[in-house]
Coordinates of N, CA and C and ligand atoms in Angstrom, one line a residue:
X22 N -130.7 73.6 13.7 CA -129.6 72.7 14.1 C -130.1 71.4 14.6
X23 N -129.7 70.3 14.0 CA -130.1 69.0 14.4 C -129.2 68.4 15.5
X24 N -129.7 68.1 16.6 CA -128.8 67.5 17.7 C -128.6 66.1 17.4
X25 N -127.3 65.7 17.4 CA -127.0 64.3 17.1 C -127.6 63.3 18.1
X26 N -128.0 62.1 17.7 CA -128.7 61.2 18.5 C -128.0 59.8 18.3
X27 N -127.6 59.2 19.4 CA -127.1 57.8 19.3 C -128.0 56.9 20.1
X28 N -128.6 56.0 19.4 CA -129.6 55.1 20.1 C -129.1 53.6 20.0
X29 N -129.2 53.0 21.2 CA -128.9 51.5 21.2 C -130.1 50.7 21.2
X30 N -130.2 49.8 20.2 CA -131.3 48.9 20.1 C -130.8 47.5 20.7
X31 N -131.3 47.2 21.9 CA -130.8 46.0 22.6 C -131.4 44.7 22.0
X32 N -132.4 44.9 21.2 CA -133.1 43.7 20.6 C -133.5 42.8 21.7
X33 N -133.5 41.4 21.4 CA -134.0 40.5 22.5 C -132.8 40.0 23.3
X34 N -132.1 41.0 23.9 CA -130.9 40.7 24.7 C -131.1 41.4 26.1
X35 N -130.4 40.8 27.1 CA -130.4 41.3 28.4 C -131.7 40.9 29.2
X36 N -131.5 40.2 30.3 CA -132.6 40.0 31.3 C -132.7 41.3 32.0
X37 N -133.8 41.4 32.8 CA -134.0 42.6 33.6 C -132.8 43.0 34.4
X38 N -132.3 42.0 35.1 CA -131.1 42.3 36.0 C -129.9 42.8 35.2
X39 N -129.7 42.1 34.0 CA -128.6 42.5 33.2 C -128.8 43.9 32.6
X40 N -130.0 44.2 32.3 CA -130.4 45.5 31.7 C -130.1 46.6 32.7
X41 N -130.5 46.4 33.9 CA -130.3 47.4 34.9 C -128.8 47.6 35.2
X42 N -128.1 46.5 35.2 CA -126.6 46.6 35.4 C -126.0 47.4 34.3
X43 N -126.4 47.1 33.1 CA -125.8 47.8 31.9 C -126.0 49.3 32.0
X44 N -127.2 49.7 32.5 CA -127.5 51.2 32.7 C -126.5 51.8 33.7
X45 N -126.2 51.0 34.7 CA -125.2 51.5 35.7 C -123.8 51.8 35.1
X46 N -123.4 50.8 34.3 CA -122.1 51.0 33.6 C -122.1 52.1 32.6
X47 N -123.2 52.1 31.8 CA -123.3 53.1 30.7 C -123.4 54.5 31.3
X48 N -124.1 54.7 32.4 CA -124.2 56.1 32.9 C -122.9 56.7 33.1
X49 N -121.9 55.9 33.5 CA -120.6 56.5 33.8 C -119.9 56.9 32.5
X50 N -120.0 56.1 31.5 CA -119.2 56.3 30.2 C -119.9 57.3 29.3
X51 N -121.2 57.6 29.4 CA -121.9 58.5 28.5 C -122.2 59.8 29.2
X52 N -121.8 60.0 30.4 CA -122.3 61.2 31.1 C -121.9 62.5 30.5
X53 N -120.8 62.6 29.8 CA -120.4 63.9 29.2 C -120.8 64.0 27.7
X54 N -121.7 63.1 27.2 CA -122.0 63.1 25.8 C -122.5 64.4 25.3
X55 N -122.1 64.7 24.1 CA -122.6 66.0 23.5 C -123.9 65.7 22.7
X56 N -124.3 64.4 22.5 CA -125.4 64.0 21.7 C -126.5 63.5 22.7
X57 N -127.7 63.3 22.1 CA -128.8 62.6 22.8 C -128.4 61.1 22.9
X58 N -128.6 60.5 24.0 CA -128.3 59.1 24.2 C -129.5 58.4 24.6
X59 N -129.8 57.3 23.8 CA -131.1 56.6 24.0 C -130.8 55.1 24.1
X60 N -131.4 54.4 25.0 CA -131.3 52.9 24.9 C -132.7 52.3 24.8
X61 N -132.9 51.3 24.0 CA -134.2 50.6 23.8 C -134.1 49.2 24.3
X62 N -134.5 48.9 25.5 CA -134.5 47.5 26.0 C -135.8 46.8 25.6
X63 N -135.8 45.5 25.9 CA -137.1 44.8 25.7 C -138.2 45.4 26.6
X64 N -139.4 45.3 26.2 CA -140.5 46.0 26.9 C -140.6 45.6 28.4
X65 N -140.4 44.4 28.7 CA -140.6 44.0 30.2 C -139.5 44.6 31.1
X66 N -138.4 45.1 30.5 CA -137.4 45.7 31.3 C -137.5 47.2 31.4
X67 N -138.5 47.8 30.6 CA -138.5 49.2 30.5 C -138.7 49.9 31.9
X68 N -139.5 49.3 32.7 CA -139.8 50.0 34.0 C -138.6 50.1 34.9
X69 N -137.8 49.0 35.0 CA -136.6 49.1 35.9 C -135.5 49.8 35.2
X70 N -135.4 49.7 33.9 CA -134.4 50.5 33.1 C -134.6 52.0 33.3
X71 N -135.9 52.4 33.2 CA -136.2 53.8 33.4 C -135.9 54.3 34.8
X72 N -136.1 53.5 35.8 CA -135.8 53.8 37.2 C -134.2 54.0 37.3
X73 N -133.5 53.0 36.7 CA -132.1 53.0 36.8 C -131.5 54.2 36.0
X74 N -132.2 54.7 35.0 CA -131.7 55.8 34.2 C -132.1 57.1 34.7
X75 N -133.0 57.2 35.7 CA -133.4 58.4 36.2 C -132.2 59.2 36.8
X76 N -132.2 60.5 36.5 CA -131.1 61.3 37.0 C -129.8 61.2 36.1
X77 N -129.8 60.4 35.1 CA -128.7 60.3 34.1 C -129.1 61.0 32.8
X78 N -128.2 61.1 31.9 CA -128.5 61.7 30.6 C -129.0 60.6 29.6
X79 N -129.3 59.4 30.1 CA -129.7 58.3 29.2 C -131.3 58.4 29.1
X80 N -131.7 58.5 27.9 CA -133.2 58.4 27.6 C -133.5 57.0 27.2
X81 N -134.8 56.7 27.3 CA -135.2 55.3 27.1 C -136.3 55.2 26.0
X82 N -136.3 54.1 25.3 CA -137.3 53.9 24.2 C -137.7 52.5 24.2
X83 N -138.9 52.3 23.5 CA -139.4 50.9 23.2 C -138.8 50.5 21.9
X84 N -138.9 49.2 21.7 CA -138.4 48.6 20.4 C -139.5 48.4 19.4
X85 N -140.8 48.6 19.9 CA -141.9 48.4 19.0 C -143.2 48.7 19.9
X86 N -144.3 48.9 19.2 CA -145.6 49.0 19.9 C -146.7 48.8 19.0
X87 N -147.9 48.5 19.5 CA -149.1 48.4 18.7 C -149.7 49.8 18.6
X88 N -150.6 50.0 17.6 CA -151.0 51.4 17.4 C -152.3 51.8 18.2
X89 N -152.9 50.7 18.9 CA -154.1 51.0 19.7 C -153.7 51.4 21.1
X90 N -154.6 52.1 21.8 CA -154.3 52.5 23.2 C -154.4 51.3 24.2
X91 N -155.4 50.4 23.9 CA -155.6 49.3 24.8 C -156.5 48.3 24.1
X92 N -156.7 47.1 24.6 CA -157.7 46.3 24.0 C -157.2 44.8 23.9
X93 N -158.0 44.0 23.2 CA -157.7 42.6 23.1 C -156.7 42.3 22.0
X94 N -155.4 42.6 22.3 CA -154.3 42.5 21.3 C -153.2 41.7 22.1
X95 N -153.4 40.5 22.3 CA -152.5 39.7 23.1 C -151.0 39.8 22.7
X96 N -150.2 40.1 23.7 CA -148.8 40.2 23.5 C -148.2 41.6 23.1
X97 N -149.1 42.5 22.9 CA -148.7 43.8 22.4 C -148.6 44.9 23.5
X98 N -147.8 45.9 23.3 CA -147.8 47.1 24.2 C -148.3 48.3 23.5
X99 N -148.8 49.2 24.2 CA -149.4 50.4 23.6 C -148.6 51.7 23.8
X100 N -148.9 52.7 23.0 CA -148.2 54.0 23.2 C -148.5 54.6 24.6
X101 N -149.7 54.4 25.0 CA -150.1 54.9 26.4 C -149.2 54.3 27.5
X102 N -149.0 53.0 27.3 CA -148.2 52.3 28.3 C -146.7 52.8 28.3
X103 N -146.2 52.9 27.1 CA -144.8 53.4 27.0 C -144.7 54.8 27.6
X104 N -145.6 55.6 27.2 CA -145.6 57.0 27.7 C -145.7 57.1 29.2
X105 N -146.6 56.3 29.8 CA -146.8 56.4 31.2 C -145.6 56.0 32.0
X106 N -144.9 55.0 31.5 CA -143.6 54.6 32.2 C -142.6 55.7 32.1
X107 N -142.6 56.5 31.1 CA -141.6 57.5 30.9 C -140.7 57.3 29.7
X108 N -141.0 56.4 28.8 CA -140.3 56.2 27.6 C -140.5 57.4 26.7
X109 N -139.4 57.8 26.0 CA -139.5 59.0 25.2 C -139.5 58.7 23.7
X110 N -138.9 57.5 23.4 CA -138.7 57.1 22.0 C -139.4 55.8 21.8
X111 N -139.6 55.4 20.5 CA -140.0 54.0 20.2 C -139.5 53.7 18.7
X112 N -138.7 52.6 18.6 CA -138.3 52.2 17.3 C -139.5 51.6 16.6
X113 N -139.7 52.0 15.3 CA -140.8 51.4 14.6 C -140.3 50.9 13.2
X114 N -140.9 49.8 12.8 CA -140.6 49.3 11.5 C -139.1 48.8 11.3
X115 N -138.5 48.4 12.4 CA -137.2 47.8 12.2 C -137.2 46.6 11.2
X116 N -136.1 46.4 10.5 CA -136.2 45.4 9.4 C -136.5 44.0 10.0
X117 N -136.1 43.8 11.2 CA -136.4 42.5 11.8 C -137.9 42.4 12.0
X118 N -138.6 43.5 12.4 CA -140.1 43.5 12.5 C -140.7 43.2 11.1
X119 N -140.1 43.9 10.1 CA -140.6 43.7 8.7 C -140.4 42.3 8.3
X120 N -139.2 41.8 8.5 CA -138.9 40.4 8.0 C -139.5 39.3 8.7
X121 N -139.4 39.3 10.0 CA -139.9 38.1 10.8 C -141.3 38.2 11.2
X122 N -141.8 39.5 11.4 CA -143.2 39.6 11.9 C -144.1 40.3 10.8
X123 N -143.6 40.3 9.6 CA -144.4 40.7 8.4 C -145.0 42.1 8.6
X124 N -144.4 43.0 9.2 CA -144.9 44.4 9.3 C -144.8 45.0 8.0
X125 N -145.9 45.7 7.6 CA -145.9 46.4 6.3 C -145.8 47.9 6.6
X126 N -145.6 48.7 5.5 CA -145.5 50.1 5.6 C -146.8 50.7 6.2
X127 N -147.9 50.0 5.8 CA -149.2 50.5 6.4 C -149.3 50.3 7.9
X128 N -148.8 49.2 8.4 CA -148.7 49.0 9.9 C -147.8 50.1 10.5
X129 N -146.7 50.3 9.9 CA -145.7 51.3 10.4 C -146.3 52.7 10.4
X130 N -147.1 52.9 9.4 CA -147.8 54.2 9.3 C -148.7 54.4 10.5
X131 N -149.5 53.4 10.8 CA -150.5 53.5 11.9 C -149.7 53.7 13.2
X132 N -148.6 52.9 13.4 CA -147.9 53.0 14.6 C -147.2 54.4 14.7
X133 N -146.7 54.9 13.6 CA -146.0 56.2 13.7 C -147.0 57.3 14.1
X134 N -148.2 57.3 13.5 CA -149.2 58.3 13.8 C -149.6 58.2 15.3
X135 N -149.8 56.9 15.8 CA -150.2 56.7 17.2 C -149.1 57.2 18.1
X136 N -147.8 56.8 17.8 CA -146.7 57.2 18.7 C -146.7 58.8 18.8
X137 N -146.8 59.4 17.6 CA -146.7 60.9 17.7 C -147.9 61.5 18.4
X138 N -149.1 60.9 18.2 CA -150.3 61.4 18.9 C -150.1 61.4 20.4
X139 N -149.3 60.4 20.9 CA -149.0 60.3 22.3 C -147.7 61.0 22.8
X140 N -147.1 61.7 21.8 CA -145.9 62.5 22.2 C -144.7 61.7 22.3
X141 N -144.7 60.4 21.7 CA -143.5 59.6 21.7 C -142.7 60.0 20.4
X142 N -141.4 59.8 20.5 CA -140.6 60.1 19.3 C -140.3 58.8 18.5
X143 N -141.0 58.6 17.4 CA -140.8 57.4 16.7 C -139.5 57.4 15.9
X144 N -138.7 56.3 16.0 CA -137.5 56.2 15.1 C -137.9 55.2 14.0
X145 N -138.3 55.7 12.9 CA -138.9 54.9 11.8 C -137.8 54.4 10.9
X146 N -137.7 53.1 10.8 CA -136.6 52.5 10.1 C -136.9 52.1 8.6
X147 N -136.0 52.5 7.8 CA -136.1 52.1 6.3 C -134.8 51.5 5.9
X148 N -134.8 50.8 4.8 CA -133.5 50.3 4.3 C -133.8 49.1 3.3
X149 N -132.8 48.9 2.4 CA -133.0 47.9 1.3 C -132.3 46.6 1.7
X150 N -132.7 45.5 1.2 CA -132.0 44.2 1.3 C -130.9 44.2 0.3
X151 N -130.1 43.1 0.5 CA -128.9 42.9 -0.4 C -129.4 42.7 -1.9
X152 N -130.5 41.9 -2.0 CA -131.0 41.7 -3.4 C -131.5 43.0 -4.0
X153 N -132.2 43.8 -3.2 CA -132.7 45.0 -3.7 C -131.6 46.0 -4.1
X154 N -130.5 46.0 -3.3 CA -129.3 46.8 -3.6 C -128.7 46.3 -4.9
X155 N -128.5 45.0 -5.0 CA -127.9 44.5 -6.2 C -128.7 44.6 -7.5
X156 N -130.0 44.7 -7.3 CA -130.9 44.9 -8.4 C -131.0 46.4 -8.8
X157 N -130.3 47.2 -8.0 CA -130.3 48.6 -8.4 C -131.6 49.4 -7.9
X158 N -132.3 48.8 -7.0 CA -133.6 49.4 -6.6 C -133.6 50.0 -5.3
X159 N -132.4 50.3 -4.7 CA -132.3 50.9 -3.4 C -133.2 52.1 -3.2
X160 N -133.1 53.1 -4.1 CA -133.8 54.3 -4.0 C -135.4 54.1 -4.1
X161 N -135.7 53.2 -5.0 CA -137.2 53.0 -5.2 C -137.8 52.4 -4.0
X162 N -137.0 51.4 -3.4 CA -137.5 50.7 -2.2 C -137.7 51.7 -1.0
X163 N -136.7 52.6 -0.9 CA -136.7 53.5 0.2 C -137.8 54.6 0.0
X164 N -138.0 55.0 -1.2 CA -139.0 55.9 -1.5 C -140.4 55.3 -1.2
X165 N -140.6 54.1 -1.5 CA -141.9 53.4 -1.2 C -142.1 53.3 0.3
X166 N -141.0 52.9 1.0 CA -141.1 52.7 2.5 C -141.4 54.1 3.1
X167 N -140.8 55.1 2.6 CA -141.1 56.5 3.2 C -142.5 56.9 3.0
X168 N -142.9 56.8 1.7 CA -144.2 57.4 1.4 C -145.3 56.5 2.1
X169 N -145.0 55.2 2.2 CA -146.0 54.3 2.9 C -146.1 54.5 4.4
X170 N -144.9 54.8 5.0 CA -144.9 54.8 6.5 C -145.2 56.2 7.0
X171 N -145.0 57.3 6.2 CA -145.1 58.6 6.7 C -146.3 59.4 6.1
X172 N -147.3 58.6 5.7 CA -148.5 59.1 5.1 C -149.4 59.8 6.2
X173 N -149.8 61.0 5.8 CA -150.8 61.8 6.7 C -150.4 62.0 8.1
X174 N -149.1 62.3 8.4 CA -148.7 62.6 9.7 C -149.2 64.0 10.2
X175 N -149.5 64.1 11.4 CA -150.0 65.4 12.0 C -148.8 66.4 11.8
X176 N -149.1 67.5 11.0 CA -148.1 68.5 10.8 C -147.6 69.2 12.1
X177 N -148.4 69.2 13.1 CA -148.0 69.9 14.3 C -147.1 69.0 15.2
X178 N -146.9 67.8 14.8 CA -146.1 66.9 15.6 C -144.8 66.4 14.9
X179 N -144.5 67.0 13.8 CA -143.3 66.5 13.0 C -142.0 66.6 13.7
X180 N -141.9 67.5 14.7 CA -140.6 67.7 15.4 C -140.2 66.4 16.2
X181 N -141.2 65.5 16.4 CA -140.9 64.3 17.1 C -140.3 63.2 16.3
X182 N -140.4 63.4 15.0 CA -140.0 62.3 14.1 C -138.5 62.1 13.9
X183 N -138.1 60.9 14.0 CA -136.7 60.5 13.7 C -136.7 59.4 12.6
X184 N -135.8 59.4 11.7 CA -135.7 58.3 10.7 C -134.4 57.6 10.9
X185 N -134.4 56.3 10.6 CA -133.1 55.6 10.6 C -133.0 54.9 9.3
X186 N -131.9 55.1 8.6 CA -131.6 54.4 7.4 C -130.7 53.2 7.8
X187 N -131.3 52.0 7.6 CA -130.5 50.8 8.0 C -130.6 49.8 6.8
X188 N -129.5 49.8 6.0 CA -129.4 48.8 4.9 C -129.4 47.4 5.6
X189 N -130.4 46.6 5.2 CA -130.6 45.3 5.8 C -129.3 44.4 5.8
X190 N -128.6 44.5 4.7 CA -127.4 43.7 4.5 C -126.2 44.2 5.4
X191 N -126.4 45.3 6.1 CA -125.3 45.8 7.0 C -125.6 45.5 8.4
X192 N -126.9 45.0 8.7 CA -127.3 44.8 10.1 C -126.7 43.5 10.7
X193 N -125.9 43.6 11.7 CA -125.4 42.4 12.4 C -124.4 41.6 11.5
X194 N -124.0 42.1 10.4 CA -123.1 41.4 9.5 C -121.7 41.8 9.6
X195 N -121.4 42.9 10.3 CA -120.0 43.4 10.3 C -119.8 44.3 9.0
X196 N -120.7 44.2 8.1 CA -120.5 45.1 6.9 C -121.2 46.4 7.1
X197 N -120.4 47.5 6.9 CA -121.0 48.8 7.1 C -121.1 49.4 5.7
X198 N -122.2 50.2 5.5 CA -122.2 51.0 4.2 C -121.0 51.9 4.3
X199 N -120.4 52.3 3.2 CA -119.3 53.3 3.3 C -120.0 54.6 3.8
X200 N -119.2 55.4 4.4 CA -119.8 56.7 5.0 C -120.4 57.5 3.8
X201 N -119.7 57.4 2.6 CA -120.2 58.2 1.5 C -121.5 57.6 1.0
X202 N -121.6 56.3 0.9 CA -122.9 55.7 0.5 C -124.0 56.0 1.5
X203 N -123.7 55.9 2.8 CA -124.8 56.2 3.8 C -125.2 57.6 3.7
X204 N -124.2 58.5 3.5 CA -124.5 59.9 3.4 C -125.4 60.2 2.2
X205 N -125.1 59.5 1.1 CA -125.8 59.8 -0.2 C -127.3 59.3 0.0
X206 N -127.5 58.1 0.6 CA -128.8 57.6 0.7 C -129.6 58.5 1.7
X207 N -128.9 58.9 2.8 CA -129.6 59.8 3.7 C -129.9 61.1 3.1
X208 N -129.1 61.6 2.3 CA -129.4 62.9 1.5 C -130.6 62.7 0.7
X209 N -130.7 61.5 0.0 CA -131.9 61.2 -0.8 C -133.2 61.1 0.1
X210 N -133.0 60.5 1.3 CA -134.2 60.5 2.2 C -134.6 61.9 2.6
X211 N -133.7 62.7 2.9 CA -134.0 64.1 3.2 C -134.8 64.8 2.1
X212 N -134.4 64.5 0.9 CA -135.0 65.1 -0.3 C -136.5 64.6 -0.4
X213 N -136.7 63.3 -0.1 CA -138.0 62.7 -0.1 C -138.9 63.3 1.0
X214 N -138.2 63.5 2.2 CA -139.0 64.1 3.3 C -139.5 65.4 3.0
X215 N -138.7 66.2 2.2 CA -139.2 67.5 1.8 C -140.4 67.4 0.9
X216 N -140.4 66.4 0.1 CA -141.6 66.2 -0.8 C -142.8 65.7 0.0
X217 N -142.6 64.8 1.0 CA -143.7 64.3 1.8 C -144.2 65.2 2.9
X218 N -143.2 65.8 3.6 CA -143.5 66.5 4.8 C -143.3 68.0 4.8
X219 N -142.6 68.4 3.7 CA -142.3 69.8 3.6 C -140.8 70.1 3.9
X220 N -140.4 71.3 3.4 CA -138.9 71.6 3.5 C -138.5 71.8 4.9
X221 N -139.3 72.4 5.8 CA -138.9 72.6 7.2 C -138.7 71.3 7.9
X222 N -139.6 70.4 7.8 CA -139.5 69.1 8.5 C -138.3 68.4 7.9
X223 N -138.0 68.4 6.6 CA -136.9 67.7 6.1 C -135.6 68.3 6.6
X224 N -135.5 69.6 6.8 CA -134.3 70.2 7.4 C -134.1 69.9 8.8
X225 N -135.2 69.7 9.6 CA -135.1 69.5 11.0 C -135.1 68.1 11.5
X226 N -135.6 67.2 10.6 CA -135.7 65.8 11.1 C -134.3 65.1 11.2
X227 N -134.1 64.4 12.3 CA -132.8 63.7 12.4 C -132.9 62.4 11.7
X228 N -131.9 62.1 10.9 CA -131.8 60.9 10.2 C -130.6 60.1 10.6
X229 N -130.8 59.0 11.1 CA -129.7 58.2 11.7 C -129.2 57.1 10.7
X230 N -128.0 56.7 10.8 CA -127.5 55.5 10.1 C -127.5 54.3 11.0
X231 N -127.8 53.1 10.5 CA -127.7 51.9 11.4 C -127.2 50.8 10.5
X232 N -126.4 49.9 11.1 CA -125.8 48.7 10.4 C -124.4 48.6 10.8
X233 N -124.1 47.8 11.8 CA -122.7 47.5 12.2 C -121.9 48.8 12.5
X234 N -122.6 49.7 13.2 CA -121.8 50.9 13.8 C -121.1 50.4 15.0
X235 N -119.8 50.8 15.1 CA -119.0 50.5 16.3 C -118.1 51.7 16.6
X236 N -117.3 51.6 17.6 CA -116.5 52.7 18.0 C -115.5 53.1 16.9
X237 N -115.0 52.1 16.2 CA -114.0 52.3 15.2 C -114.5 53.0 13.9
X238 N -115.8 53.0 13.6 CA -116.3 53.7 12.4 C -117.3 54.8 12.7
X239 N -117.5 55.0 14.0 CA -118.6 56.0 14.4 C -118.1 57.5 14.0
X240 N -116.9 57.8 14.2 CA -116.5 59.2 13.9 C -116.6 59.5 12.4
X241 N -116.2 58.6 11.6 CA -116.2 58.8 10.2 C -117.7 59.0 9.7
X242 N -118.6 58.1 10.2 CA -120.0 58.2 9.9 C -120.6 59.5 10.4
X243 N -120.3 59.9 11.6 CA -120.9 61.0 12.2 C -120.3 62.3 11.6
X244 N -119.2 62.3 11.0 CA -118.6 63.5 10.3 C -119.3 63.8 9.0
X245 N -120.1 62.9 8.5 CA -120.8 63.1 7.2 C -122.0 64.1 7.4
X246 N -122.1 65.1 6.5 CA -123.1 66.2 6.8 C -124.5 65.8 6.9
X247 N -124.9 64.7 6.2 CA -126.4 64.3 6.3 C -126.7 63.4 7.4
X248 N -125.6 62.7 8.0 CA -125.9 61.7 9.1 C -125.9 62.4 10.4
X249 N -127.1 62.2 11.1 CA -127.3 62.9 12.3 C -127.2 62.0 13.6
X250 N -126.8 60.8 13.3 CA -126.7 59.9 14.5 C -126.7 58.5 14.0
X251 N -126.8 57.6 15.0 CA -126.7 56.1 14.7 C -127.7 55.3 15.5
X252 N -128.2 54.3 14.9 CA -129.0 53.3 15.6 C -128.1 52.0 15.7
X253 N -127.7 51.7 16.9 CA -126.7 50.7 17.1 C -127.3 49.4 17.7
X254 N -127.0 48.3 17.1 CA -127.5 47.0 17.7 C -126.4 46.4 18.5
X255 N -125.7 45.4 18.0 CA -124.7 44.6 18.7 C -123.8 45.4 19.6
X256 N -123.2 46.5 19.1 CA -122.2 47.3 19.8 C -122.9 48.1 21.0
X257 N -124.2 48.1 21.1 CA -124.8 48.8 22.2 C -125.0 48.0 23.4
X258 N -124.6 46.7 23.3 CA -124.7 45.8 24.4 C -123.5 45.8 25.3
X259 N -122.5 46.5 24.9 CA -121.3 46.6 25.7 C -121.1 48.1 26.1
X260 N -121.0 48.4 27.4 CA -120.9 49.8 27.8 C -119.7 50.5 27.2
X261 N -118.6 49.9 27.2 CA -117.3 50.6 26.7 C -117.5 50.9 25.2
X262 N -117.9 49.9 24.5 CA -118.1 50.0 23.0 C -119.1 51.1 22.7
X263 N -120.3 51.0 23.4 CA -121.3 52.0 23.1 C -120.8 53.4 23.5
X264 N -120.1 53.4 24.6 CA -119.5 54.7 25.1 C -118.6 55.3 24.1
X265 N -117.8 54.5 23.4 CA -116.9 55.0 22.4 C -117.7 55.5 21.2
X266 N -118.8 55.0 20.9 CA -119.7 55.5 19.8 C -120.3 56.8 20.2
X267 N -120.8 56.9 21.4 CA -121.5 58.1 21.9 C -120.5 59.2 22.0
X268 N -119.3 58.9 22.4 CA -118.3 60.0 22.5 C -117.4 60.0 21.3
X269 N -118.0 59.8 20.1 CA -117.2 59.7 18.9 C -116.3 60.9 18.6
Ligands
LIG26 P1 -126.2 46.2 14.3 O1 -127.7 46.4 14.3 O2 -125.5 47.4 14.8 O3 -125.9 45.0 15.2 O4 -125.7 45.9 12.9 C1 -128.3 47.6 14.0 C2 -129.8 47.6 14.1 O5 -130.4 46.6 13.8 O6 -130.4 48.6 14.5

């Protein structure tokens, strides 16, 4: 049985003070959630956000990390650092990382392996652009992203893995994939996971949908059999709106 997971990706929003205040508001509205609730603030806010979230049902994750434990990698944070603070999750390969920071499937593969080796739960993002969708290559693109990012994972750590299907054209645009479309692509992802990681992992891995999820469409998306949760951007910055997604 896959436990639903709703994760908020705050992206480059909220100062430390604002982030801590948001946790205070969120704690009240998500306290009775039936799903796992995760927020991913910017890395410099993680320490205070984790303190603010202590004793609540809110789990915390990073938005990115480098795959090395430490070293001369200016500006990066490591899995060891995330883990020591108490972060449980880390978003990897978000389309904004792929697009603006030129991350490749190979980079995401290294990061995914490193996160799992340190007991972090990677939320590995895949999804097609509008051009790729219109060219009819959605499935091919996703297949490549999955096989490139999930290469040679440690079989004993697969229960940590989370996948997010985020069609790039639906992120921050107000356009949501129809729940049927999202369900179909996520069903395809599960089939590919079975080929790459085996049937058991495919059955147990949570696969989220992301792209303009809000309170008004969360229930319909969450009712689809293949969709195990949501990765929420814009709507996660408002406690009431995020609360209405979490309590779908
Ligand atoms: P959005 O972002 O909910 O603002 O569309 C989703 C994401 O990028 O994870």
